[in-house]
Structures are given as structure tokens and as C-alpha cells.
PDB file of C-alpha atoms in Angstrom:
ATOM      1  CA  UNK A 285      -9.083 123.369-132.603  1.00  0.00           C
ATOM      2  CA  UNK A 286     -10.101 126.719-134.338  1.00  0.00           C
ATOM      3  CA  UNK A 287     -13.747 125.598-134.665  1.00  0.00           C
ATOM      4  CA  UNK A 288     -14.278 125.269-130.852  1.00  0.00           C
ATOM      5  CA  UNK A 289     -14.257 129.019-130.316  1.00  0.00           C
ATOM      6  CA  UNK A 290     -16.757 129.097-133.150  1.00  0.00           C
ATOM      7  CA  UNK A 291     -19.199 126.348-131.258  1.00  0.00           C
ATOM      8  CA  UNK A 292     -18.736 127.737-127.772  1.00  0.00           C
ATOM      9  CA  UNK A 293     -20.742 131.014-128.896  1.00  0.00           C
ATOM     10  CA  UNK A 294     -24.046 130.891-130.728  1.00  0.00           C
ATOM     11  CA  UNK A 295     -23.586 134.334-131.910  1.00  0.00           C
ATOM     12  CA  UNK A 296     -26.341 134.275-134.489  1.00  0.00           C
ATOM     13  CA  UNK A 297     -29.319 132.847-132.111  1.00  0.00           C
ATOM     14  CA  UNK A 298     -27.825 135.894-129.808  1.00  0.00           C
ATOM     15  CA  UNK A 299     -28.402 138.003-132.780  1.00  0.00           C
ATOM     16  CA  UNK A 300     -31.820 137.088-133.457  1.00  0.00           C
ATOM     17  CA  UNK A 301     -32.883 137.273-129.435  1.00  0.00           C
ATOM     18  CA  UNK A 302     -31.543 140.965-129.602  1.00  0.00           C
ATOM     19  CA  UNK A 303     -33.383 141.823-132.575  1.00  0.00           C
ATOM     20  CA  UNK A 304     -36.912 140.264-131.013  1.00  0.00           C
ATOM     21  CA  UNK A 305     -35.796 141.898-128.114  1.00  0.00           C
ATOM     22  CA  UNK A 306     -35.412 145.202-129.724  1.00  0.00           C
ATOM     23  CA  UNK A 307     -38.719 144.923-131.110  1.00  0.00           C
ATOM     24  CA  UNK A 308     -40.426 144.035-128.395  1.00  0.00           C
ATOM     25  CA  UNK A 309     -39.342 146.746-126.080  1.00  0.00           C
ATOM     26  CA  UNK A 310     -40.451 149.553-128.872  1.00  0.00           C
ATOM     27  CA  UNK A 311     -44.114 148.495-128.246  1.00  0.00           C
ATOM     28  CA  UNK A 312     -43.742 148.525-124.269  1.00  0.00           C
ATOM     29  CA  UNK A 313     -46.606 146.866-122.958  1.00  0.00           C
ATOM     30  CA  UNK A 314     -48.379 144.354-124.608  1.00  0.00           C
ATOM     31  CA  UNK A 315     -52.687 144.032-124.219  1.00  0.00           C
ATOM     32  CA  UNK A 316     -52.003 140.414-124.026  1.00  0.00           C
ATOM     33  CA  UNK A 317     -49.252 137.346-124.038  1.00  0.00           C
ATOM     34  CA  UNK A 318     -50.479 136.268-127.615  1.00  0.00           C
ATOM     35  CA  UNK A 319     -50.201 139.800-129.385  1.00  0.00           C
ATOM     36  CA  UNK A 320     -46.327 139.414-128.097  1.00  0.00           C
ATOM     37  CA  UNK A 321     -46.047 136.185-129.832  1.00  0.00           C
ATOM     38  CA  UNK A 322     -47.280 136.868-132.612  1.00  0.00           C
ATOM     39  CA  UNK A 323     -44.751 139.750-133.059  1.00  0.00           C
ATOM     40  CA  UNK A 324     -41.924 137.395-132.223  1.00  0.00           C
ATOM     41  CA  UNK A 325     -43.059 134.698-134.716  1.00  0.00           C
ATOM     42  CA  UNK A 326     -43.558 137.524-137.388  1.00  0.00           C
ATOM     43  CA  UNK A 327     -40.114 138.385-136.682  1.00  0.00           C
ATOM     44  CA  UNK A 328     -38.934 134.851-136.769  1.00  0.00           C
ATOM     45  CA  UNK A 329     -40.644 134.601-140.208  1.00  0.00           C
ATOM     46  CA  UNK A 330     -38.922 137.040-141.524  1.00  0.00           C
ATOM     47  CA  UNK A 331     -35.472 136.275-140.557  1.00  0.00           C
ATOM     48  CA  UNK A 332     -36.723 132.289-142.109  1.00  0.00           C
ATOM     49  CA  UNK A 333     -37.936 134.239-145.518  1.00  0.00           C
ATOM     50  CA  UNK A 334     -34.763 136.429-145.758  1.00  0.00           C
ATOM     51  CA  UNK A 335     -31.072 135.809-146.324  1.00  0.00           C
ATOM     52  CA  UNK A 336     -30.270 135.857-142.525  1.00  0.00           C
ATOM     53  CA  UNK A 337     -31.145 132.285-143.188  1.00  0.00           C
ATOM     54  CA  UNK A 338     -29.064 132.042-145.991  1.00  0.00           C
ATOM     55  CA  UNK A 339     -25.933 132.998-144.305  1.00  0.00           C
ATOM     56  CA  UNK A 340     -22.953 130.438-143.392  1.00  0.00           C
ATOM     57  CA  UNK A 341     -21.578 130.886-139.978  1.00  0.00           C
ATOM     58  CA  UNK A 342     -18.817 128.209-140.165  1.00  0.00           C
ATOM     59  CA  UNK A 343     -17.581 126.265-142.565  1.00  0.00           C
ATOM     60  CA  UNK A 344     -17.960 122.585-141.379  1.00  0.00           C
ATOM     61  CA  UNK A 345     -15.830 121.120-143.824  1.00  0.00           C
ATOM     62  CA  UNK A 346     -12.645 121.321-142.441  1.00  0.00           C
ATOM     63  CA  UNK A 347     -14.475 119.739-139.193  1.00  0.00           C
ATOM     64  CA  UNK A 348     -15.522 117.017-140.895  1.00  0.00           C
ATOM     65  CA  UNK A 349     -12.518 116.478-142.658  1.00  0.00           C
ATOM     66  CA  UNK A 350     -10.842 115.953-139.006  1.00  0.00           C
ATOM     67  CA  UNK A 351     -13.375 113.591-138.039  1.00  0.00           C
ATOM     68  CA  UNK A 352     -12.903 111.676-140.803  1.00  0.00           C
ATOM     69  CA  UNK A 353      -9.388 111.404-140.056  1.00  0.00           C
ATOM     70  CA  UNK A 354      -9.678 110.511-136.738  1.00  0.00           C
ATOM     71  CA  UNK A 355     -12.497 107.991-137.413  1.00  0.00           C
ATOM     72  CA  UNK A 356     -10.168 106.531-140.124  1.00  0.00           C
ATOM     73  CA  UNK A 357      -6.904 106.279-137.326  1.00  0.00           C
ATOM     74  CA  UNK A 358      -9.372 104.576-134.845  1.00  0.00           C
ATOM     75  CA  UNK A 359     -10.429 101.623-137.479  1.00  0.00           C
ATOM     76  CA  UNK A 360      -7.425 101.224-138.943  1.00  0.00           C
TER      77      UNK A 360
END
């Protein structure tokens, strides 16, 4: 039951909204919709070419471990 407070909040896609949002706001207004996108998908790179990609949020092993288990009960 531990992992449902885990799933319930996507803390890291919050995390990467806030930082596009943070960069976004520092140029104010944009001359265009595209010159805003392409900041966002630089940023989005970035975060994809880094080790905020890298990082583990939850360990899904224990998870799948009880589904497993549960799988197992139901066929048996």
C-alpha cells in the first residue's frame, strides 16, 4: 500500500512543468508561439540528455513482487 502515495503524485512531471515554467516567465513575452516552443523543447532536451532522466523515482520491484503474488493466489 506504500506505493499508492508514490503513484497518486507525479512529482517529477510537476518538477519539470515548474522548471519550463520558470524559464518561460524570465523571457516575458514571446515575438511568437513557436520561439516559446522551441524554448520548452530545448528545455525538454536537456532534462532527456542529463541525469534528471537517469533518476529512479520508485522502486517497482516490490510492486511487482505483490502482483506476482496476487496473480499467483488467483490461478492457483
Amino acid at each position: 500500500d506504500c506505493h499508492w502515495i508514490k503513484i497518486r503524485t507525479n512529482n517529477p512531471l510537476e518538477r519539470i512543468m515548474r522548471e519550463i515554467r520558470r524559464r518561460t516567465r524570465v523571457v516575458g513575452a514571446f515575438p511568437d508561439g513557436q520561439s516559446c516552443l522551441n524554448l520548452a523543447a530545448a528545455r525538454l532536451r536537456h532534462i532527456a540528455g542529463t541525469q534528471w532522466s537517469t533518476r529512479k523515482y520508485m522502486n517497482m520491484a516490490p510492486l511487482h513482487a505483490a502482483k506476482n503474488e496476487a496473480f499467483g493466489a488467483v490461478v492457483a
